[in-house]
Coordinates of C-alpha atoms and ligand atoms in Angstrom, one line a residue:
M1 CA 173.9 100.0 173.7
I2 CA 173.9 102.1 170.6
R3 CA 170.5 103.7 171.6
S4 CA 171.9 104.7 174.9
L5 CA 174.7 106.0 173.2
Y6 CA 173.0 107.9 170.9
L7 CA 170.8 109.5 173.5
F8 CA 173.8 110.5 176.0
A9 CA 175.2 112.2 172.6
L10 CA 171.9 114.2 172.1
L11 CA 171.7 115.2 175.8
A12 CA 175.5 116.2 175.6
V13 CA 174.5 118.4 172.6
V14 CA 171.3 119.8 174.4
A15 CA 173.3 120.5 177.6
F16 CA 176.0 122.1 175.7
G17 CA 173.5 124.4 173.5
A18 CA 172.0 125.3 176.7
V19 CA 175.1 126.3 178.6
W20 CA 176.2 128.3 175.3
L21 CA 173.1 130.0 175.1
A22 CA 173.2 131.0 178.9
D23 CA 176.7 132.3 178.1
N24 CA 175.6 134.0 175.1
P25 CA 171.8 135.3 175.7
G26 CA 171.9 137.6 173.1
N27 CA 169.4 140.3 172.1
V28 CA 166.1 139.9 170.2
S29 CA 164.6 143.1 169.2
L30 CA 161.1 143.2 167.3
R31 CA 159.5 146.5 166.3
W32 CA 155.9 146.9 165.0
N33 CA 154.9 150.6 164.1
D34 CA 155.2 151.9 167.9
Y35 CA 155.4 148.9 169.5
V36 CA 158.9 147.6 170.6
V37 CA 159.7 143.9 172.3
Q38 CA 163.2 143.4 173.7
T39 CA 164.0 140.1 174.8
T40 CA 166.8 137.2 175.0
L41 CA 167.1 134.7 172.6
V42 CA 166.6 131.9 175.2
V43 CA 163.0 133.4 176.1
L44 CA 162.0 133.9 172.4
L45 CA 163.1 130.1 171.6
G46 CA 161.0 129.2 174.7
A47 CA 157.9 131.1 174.0
T48 CA 158.1 129.7 170.2
A49 CA 158.4 126.0 171.5
L50 CA 155.3 126.7 173.9
L51 CA 153.2 128.2 171.1
S52 CA 154.0 125.2 168.9
V53 CA 152.8 122.8 171.5
M54 CA 149.6 124.6 172.0
V55 CA 148.9 124.7 168.5
S56 CA 149.5 121.1 168.0
V57 CA 147.1 120.1 170.8
L58 CA 144.4 122.4 169.5
F59 CA 145.1 120.9 166.1
L60 CA 144.5 117.3 167.7
V61 CA 141.5 118.3 169.4
Y62 CA 139.8 119.9 166.3
R63 CA 140.7 116.5 164.3
W64 CA 139.3 114.3 166.9
L65 CA 135.7 116.4 167.1
R66 CA 135.8 116.6 163.1
K67 CA 136.1 113.1 162.7
S68 CA 133.5 111.9 165.0
P69 CA 130.8 115.0 165.5
G70 CA 128.4 113.0 167.7
K71 CA 130.9 112.0 170.1
L72 CA 130.5 115.1 172.4
G73 CA 126.7 115.7 172.0
G74 CA 126.5 111.6 172.5
L75 CA 128.2 112.1 175.6
F76 CA 125.8 114.4 177.0
A77 CA 122.5 112.4 175.5
S78 CA 123.9 109.1 177.1
R79 CA 124.1 111.0 180.6
R80 CA 120.5 112.3 180.0
R81 CA 119.2 109.2 178.8
S82 CA 120.9 107.4 181.9
R83 CA 119.1 109.9 184.5
G84 CA 115.8 109.4 182.6
L85 CA 115.8 105.6 182.7
D86 CA 117.0 106.0 186.3
A87 CA 113.9 108.1 187.1
I88 CA 111.4 105.7 185.1
S89 CA 112.9 102.7 187.4
H90 CA 112.3 104.5 190.6
G91 CA 109.0 105.7 189.3
M92 CA 107.9 102.0 188.5
V93 CA 108.9 101.1 191.9
A94 CA 107.1 103.6 193.5
I95 CA 104.0 102.7 191.6
A96 CA 104.6 98.8 192.3
S97 CA 104.8 99.9 196.2
G98 CA 101.9 102.3 196.0
N99 CA 103.9 105.5 196.8
P100 CA 102.1 108.4 194.9
D101 CA 104.4 111.0 195.8
D102 CA 107.5 109.5 194.7
A103 CA 105.9 108.1 191.6
R104 CA 104.7 111.9 190.7
R105 CA 108.3 113.0 191.4
A106 CA 110.0 110.5 189.3
A107 CA 107.4 111.1 186.3
I108 CA 108.6 114.8 186.3
E109 CA 112.2 113.7 186.5
A110 CA 111.8 111.4 183.8
E111 CA 109.9 113.8 181.6
K112 CA 112.9 116.4 182.0
H113 CA 115.4 113.8 180.4
L114 CA 113.4 111.4 178.2
S115 CA 110.3 113.4 177.2
G116 CA 108.0 111.8 174.8
E117 CA 109.6 108.2 175.3
P118 CA 106.7 105.7 175.4
M119 CA 108.0 104.5 178.9
T120 CA 108.2 108.1 180.3
L121 CA 104.2 108.4 179.1
L122 CA 103.4 105.0 180.8
L123 CA 105.0 106.3 183.9
A124 CA 103.2 109.8 183.9
A125 CA 100.1 107.9 183.3
Q126 CA 100.3 105.5 186.1
A127 CA 101.7 108.3 188.5
A128 CA 98.6 110.5 187.6
E129 CA 96.4 107.3 188.2
L130 CA 97.9 106.5 191.5
N131 CA 97.6 110.1 192.5
R132 CA 93.6 110.0 191.7
D133 CA 94.4 112.7 189.1
E134 CA 91.7 111.4 186.6
R135 CA 92.1 114.5 184.1
A136 CA 95.8 113.8 184.0
T137 CA 95.4 110.0 183.9
G138 CA 93.1 110.7 180.9
I139 CA 95.2 113.1 178.9
Y140 CA 98.6 110.7 179.3
Y141 CA 96.8 107.6 178.2
T142 CA 95.1 109.4 175.4
K143 CA 98.6 110.7 174.5
M144 CA 99.8 107.2 174.3
T145 CA 97.2 105.9 172.2
E146 CA 98.5 108.4 169.4
K147 CA 101.7 106.3 169.2
P148 CA 101.6 102.9 167.3
E149 CA 103.8 101.3 169.9
T150 CA 101.9 102.5 172.9
R151 CA 98.4 102.8 171.4
L152 CA 97.3 99.1 172.9
L153 CA 98.4 100.0 176.4
G154 CA 97.0 103.6 176.2
L155 CA 93.7 102.1 175.3
R156 CA 93.8 99.5 178.0
G157 CA 94.4 102.4 180.5
L158 CA 91.1 104.3 179.2
V159 CA 89.1 101.4 179.5
N160 CA 90.0 100.8 183.1
Q161 CA 89.6 104.7 183.8
A162 CA 86.0 104.5 182.1
K163 CA 85.2 101.4 184.1
R164 CA 86.2 103.1 187.5
N165 CA 83.8 105.9 186.5
N166 CA 80.9 103.5 185.5
E167 CA 81.1 104.5 181.7
Y168 CA 80.5 100.9 180.8
Q169 CA 79.5 101.9 177.4
K170 CA 82.4 104.2 176.8
A171 CA 84.8 101.4 178.0
L172 CA 83.3 98.9 175.7
E173 CA 83.8 101.4 172.9
L174 CA 87.3 101.6 173.7
A175 CA 87.8 98.1 174.1
L176 CA 86.3 97.5 170.5
Q177 CA 89.2 100.1 169.2
A178 CA 91.5 98.1 171.0
D179 CA 90.1 94.8 169.5
Q180 CA 90.6 96.3 165.9
E181 CA 94.2 97.3 167.0
K182 CA 95.1 93.6 167.7
P183 CA 92.2 91.1 167.2
G184 CA 91.9 88.2 169.7
T185 CA 94.3 89.7 172.6
D186 CA 93.4 88.1 175.5
W187 CA 92.7 91.0 178.0
V188 CA 90.7 92.5 175.2
L189 CA 88.3 89.9 174.7
K190 CA 87.9 89.4 178.7
E191 CA 87.2 93.0 178.7
L192 CA 84.7 92.7 176.1
F193 CA 83.0 89.9 177.5
D194 CA 82.7 91.4 181.1
L195 CA 81.5 94.8 179.7
S196 CA 78.8 93.1 177.5
L197 CA 77.8 91.4 180.6
Q198 CA 77.5 94.3 182.5
L199 CA 75.6 96.1 179.7
K200 CA 73.3 92.9 179.8
D201 CA 74.4 92.3 176.1
F202 CA 74.3 88.5 176.4
D203 CA 74.5 88.0 172.7
G204 CA 77.6 90.1 172.6
A205 CA 78.9 88.3 175.7
L206 CA 78.4 84.8 174.1
K207 CA 80.2 86.1 170.9
Y208 CA 83.4 87.3 172.9
L209 CA 83.5 84.0 175.1
E210 CA 83.5 81.8 171.9
R211 CA 86.2 83.9 170.5
S212 CA 88.5 83.7 173.5
G213 CA 88.1 79.8 173.8
K214 CA 89.1 77.8 170.9
G215 CA 90.1 74.1 170.7
K216 CA 90.6 72.5 174.2
A217 CA 89.6 75.6 176.1
A218 CA 86.1 75.6 174.4
K219 CA 85.3 72.2 176.1
D220 CA 86.3 73.3 179.7
P221 CA 83.3 72.8 182.0
A222 CA 83.3 76.0 183.7
R223 CA 83.3 77.8 180.1
L224 CA 80.4 75.4 179.2
H225 CA 78.7 76.4 182.3
L226 CA 78.9 80.4 181.6
K227 CA 77.9 79.5 178.0
A228 CA 74.8 78.0 179.7
I229 CA 73.8 80.9 181.6
L230 CA 74.4 83.4 178.7
E231 CA 72.0 81.0 176.6
Y232 CA 69.5 81.3 179.6
E233 CA 69.7 84.9 179.8
R234 CA 69.0 84.9 176.1
A235 CA 66.1 82.8 176.2
I236 CA 64.8 85.0 179.1
R237 CA 64.9 88.0 176.8
R238 CA 63.1 86.0 174.1
L239 CA 60.4 85.0 176.4
D240 CA 59.9 88.5 177.3
A241 CA 59.6 89.3 173.6
S242 CA 57.1 86.5 173.4
D243 CA 59.0 84.7 171.2
V244 CA 58.5 81.1 173.1
Q245 CA 59.9 78.9 170.2
Q246 CA 63.3 80.5 170.0
A247 CA 63.4 80.7 174.1
Q248 CA 62.7 76.9 173.9
A249 CA 65.7 76.2 171.6
L250 CA 68.1 78.5 173.7
L251 CA 67.0 76.6 177.0
Q252 CA 67.6 73.2 175.3
R253 CA 71.1 74.6 174.4
A254 CA 71.8 75.7 177.5
H255 CA 70.6 72.5 179.2
D256 CA 72.6 70.5 176.9
L257 CA 75.8 72.7 177.4
D258 CA 75.4 72.3 181.3
P259 CA 72.9 69.5 182.3
D260 CA 73.6 70.6 186.2
F261 CA 72.4 73.9 185.6
V262 CA 69.1 74.0 187.5
P263 CA 67.3 77.3 186.2
A264 CA 67.7 76.4 182.5
T265 CA 66.3 72.6 183.1
A266 CA 63.3 74.2 185.4
K267 CA 62.5 76.6 182.7
L268 CA 62.9 74.2 179.9
I269 CA 60.5 71.7 181.7
S270 CA 57.9 74.5 182.4
L271 CA 58.0 75.5 178.7
S272 CA 58.0 72.0 177.2
D273 CA 54.8 70.6 175.5
D274 CA 52.9 67.6 176.7
G275 CA 54.1 64.1 175.2
R276 CA 57.0 61.5 175.3
R277 CA 59.7 63.8 175.1
R278 CA 58.5 66.1 177.9
E279 CA 58.5 62.7 180.0
K280 CA 61.9 61.8 179.1
L281 CA 63.3 65.2 179.6
I282 CA 61.5 65.2 183.3
S283 CA 62.9 61.7 184.2
A284 CA 66.4 62.5 183.1
A285 CA 66.0 66.0 185.0
W286 CA 65.2 64.4 188.2
R287 CA 67.8 61.7 187.9
Q288 CA 70.6 64.2 187.1
T289 CA 69.3 67.3 189.1
P290 CA 66.9 66.7 192.0
H291 CA 66.2 70.2 193.1
P292 CA 63.3 72.0 194.5
D293 CA 63.2 74.3 191.6
V294 CA 62.8 71.3 188.9
A295 CA 60.0 69.6 191.3
L296 CA 58.3 72.9 191.3
A297 CA 58.3 73.1 187.7
I298 CA 57.3 69.3 187.3
K299 CA 54.3 70.3 189.5
R300 CA 53.0 73.5 187.8
L301 CA 52.8 71.5 184.4
V302 CA 49.3 70.4 185.6
P303 CA 47.8 73.7 186.6
V304 CA 44.6 72.2 188.2
E305 CA 45.5 68.9 190.0
S306 CA 44.1 67.5 193.4
E307 CA 47.0 67.0 196.1
A308 CA 46.2 63.3 195.8
D309 CA 47.1 63.2 192.0
W310 CA 50.2 65.2 192.5
Y311 CA 51.3 62.7 195.2
A312 CA 50.6 59.9 192.9
R313 CA 52.6 61.5 190.2
A314 CA 55.3 62.6 192.4
K315 CA 55.7 59.0 194.0
K316 CA 55.7 57.6 190.4
L317 CA 58.6 60.0 189.0
F318 CA 60.9 60.4 192.0
L319 CA 60.7 56.9 193.3
S320 CA 61.7 55.5 189.5
T321 CA 64.3 58.1 189.1
N322 CA 66.2 59.0 192.2
P323 CA 64.2 57.1 195.1
D324 CA 67.1 57.6 198.0
H325 CA 67.8 61.3 197.2
R326 CA 67.2 63.9 200.0
E327 CA 65.1 66.2 197.6
S328 CA 63.0 63.0 196.5
L329 CA 62.2 62.3 200.2
I330 CA 61.6 66.1 201.0
E331 CA 59.2 66.4 198.2
L332 CA 57.5 63.1 198.6
A333 CA 56.9 64.0 202.4
K334 CA 55.5 67.3 201.6
A335 CA 53.3 65.9 198.8
A336 CA 52.1 63.0 201.0
L337 CA 51.3 65.4 204.0
A338 CA 49.2 67.6 201.5
A339 CA 47.3 64.5 200.3
R340 CA 46.9 63.6 203.8
E341 CA 48.9 60.3 203.5
W342 CA 50.2 60.5 207.0
G343 CA 51.9 57.0 207.2
D344 CA 54.0 57.7 203.7
A345 CA 54.9 61.1 204.9
R346 CA 56.1 59.7 208.3
K347 CA 58.1 57.0 206.2
Y348 CA 59.9 59.6 204.2
L349 CA 60.6 61.8 207.2
N350 CA 62.1 58.9 209.3
A351 CA 64.3 58.1 206.5
L352 CA 65.3 61.9 206.3
L353 CA 65.9 61.7 210.0
E354 CA 68.5 59.0 209.6
S355 CA 70.2 60.3 206.4
D356 CA 70.0 64.1 206.5
P357 CA 67.9 65.8 209.4
S358 CA 67.8 69.7 208.4
V359 CA 65.7 72.3 209.6
S360 CA 62.9 71.5 207.0
V361 CA 62.5 67.8 208.0
Y362 CA 62.0 68.8 211.6
R363 CA 59.3 71.6 210.4
L364 CA 57.5 68.7 208.1
L365 CA 57.5 66.4 211.4
A366 CA 56.1 69.0 213.7
D367 CA 53.3 69.5 210.8
L368 CA 52.9 65.8 210.6
E369 CA 52.0 65.6 214.6
E370 CA 49.7 68.5 214.5
K371 CA 47.8 67.4 211.1
A372 CA 47.8 63.7 211.7
N373 CA 47.6 63.3 215.4
A374 CA 46.8 67.2 216.7
D375 CA 49.7 66.5 219.2
A376 CA 51.0 70.0 220.1
A377 CA 53.4 68.8 222.5
A378 CA 55.1 66.5 219.8
A379 CA 55.2 69.2 217.4
R380 CA 56.6 71.3 219.8
N381 CA 59.4 68.9 220.6
W382 CA 60.3 68.6 216.9
I383 CA 60.3 72.6 216.3
Q384 CA 62.6 73.0 219.7
K385 CA 65.2 70.7 217.6
I386 CA 65.3 73.3 214.8
P387 CA 67.9 75.7 216.3
E388 CA 70.4 72.9 216.3
A389 CA 69.5 71.3 213.0
K390 CA 71.5 71.7 209.8
A391 CA 70.3 74.4 207.6
D392 CA 68.6 73.5 204.0
P393 CA 70.6 74.4 201.0
E394 CA 69.8 77.6 199.3
W395 CA 71.2 79.9 196.6
H396 CA 74.1 81.4 198.2
C397 CA 76.5 83.8 196.8
D398 CA 80.1 83.0 197.2
H399 CA 81.3 86.5 197.2
C400 CA 79.2 88.3 199.8
G401 CA 77.3 85.5 201.3
R402 CA 73.9 86.7 200.2
I403 CA 71.0 84.1 200.6
Q404 CA 68.1 84.0 198.2
R405 CA 65.3 81.7 197.1
K406 CA 65.5 82.3 193.6
W407 CA 68.7 82.1 191.6
T408 CA 69.9 84.9 189.4
S409 CA 73.0 85.4 187.2
R410 CA 74.2 88.6 189.0
C411 CA 74.0 89.0 192.7
G412 CA 71.8 91.9 193.7
S413 CA 74.3 92.8 196.8
C414 CA 77.7 92.6 195.3
N415 CA 76.9 92.7 191.7
S416 CA 79.1 89.5 191.1
F417 CA 78.3 87.4 187.8
D418 CA 77.5 83.6 188.3
S419 CA 78.2 83.9 192.1
F420 CA 75.3 81.6 193.3
E421 CA 75.8 78.2 194.3
W422 CA 73.2 75.7 195.6
K423 CA 74.5 74.9 199.0
S424 CA 73.6 74.7 203.0
T425 CA 74.8 77.9 204.6
D426 CA 75.9 75.7 207.5
V427 CA 79.1 74.4 205.6
D428 CA 81.1 77.3 206.9
L429 CA 79.8 76.7 210.5
E430 CA 80.7 73.0 210.2
D431 CA 84.2 74.3 209.0
Q432 CA 84.6 76.6 212.2
L433 CA 83.6 74.0 214.4
I434 CA 86.2 71.3 213.0
E435 CA 88.7 74.2 213.2
A436 CA 87.7 75.1 216.8
Q437 CA 88.1 71.1 217.5
V438 CA 91.6 71.1 215.9
V439 CA 92.8 74.1 218.0
K440 CA 91.3 72.5 221.1
E441 CA 93.5 69.5 220.4
L442 CA 96.8 71.2 219.6
T443 CA 96.3 73.5 222.6
G444 CA 95.1 70.6 224.9
N445 CA 92.6 73.1 226.4
Ligands
LIG501 ZN1 76.9 88.6 196.3

């Protein structure tokens, strides 16, 4: 109430003053040298009030800027940063969706707003990679290696680039730099392993494989199998250098690491010295991995041997260790045929006809009819069954389907490592037949 009265009184005074001033405008005259300004008191008072307001506002702005000098600059910087980040995120999406033009545009935009930032460099490098601009890719990844926070990432990009250009030695050297930067990084050890394999440095590959799997992982069967292959390859190199003793030791290690790995077992048998130890090795091998390559290694242990002697040896070994296995029966049938033991040969082949009639079983039966009875018609009868017979197992590349008689660690067609598996090539055909049957049942045709 008192405040309202006070305000009312103030308004009354101002109104009275304004009316009074309007009635008595008066004259103000300013003279400075030759300049003369003539005005009324009201205008002079109004101009003075406006000037004071303007000076006050300017003073306030000045004080705000003085108190926080980075505010204005910060405002612009944060806008720039936000535009740069937008460009980076667009660029990353373009890269993930495989759009080279958008990725390049985003990289240029990011460079404009966030030049020299690690993410900008990464985007520029990946955009160049997507655009297949190898020169620019190299430049950006190299720039990344110059900053500690992006060095490892830059090296990874350069390793991949070298691999794309089939420069495996260069890729290995870059991967070694990455290993120095951060020892034991998973991808680095994997690259070092793969590149050593590519360069046929099996000692190196083994070293990196051992470094990458410690503790429980070291006992993983797939890893043990890989190690067995590497020891086998090292042994072959020792053999090439006529170091039979070292080769034997390495083959023994390969065999111990993976007793199912046939090439090492067969090679170990072929190098073993006559004696009790060899007999034990052979028996254990035929029990564990009955395989034509193992049988051949066992056969060749006696270089000059009559067919009857080999059949006697085979019978003793195969029947005592693995009598019902398909490979035992096939090897025995072949040996009996060569030794002209027709009755025995027929016995083994009949057993195979029951259990596993493959192409070679029909071939051996035809052979038997011709040799034992000179019965060409009966032989032809068996031969006619071959096209529908199950294929015999062979070394089969899981990646490209190449089939070969002899195992190799790397496929000659698709360059895959450890891709050969001993299996019948009919497996896929069987799958297709089952699949066709299922489709038939489902569609009711
Ligand atoms: Zn292959």
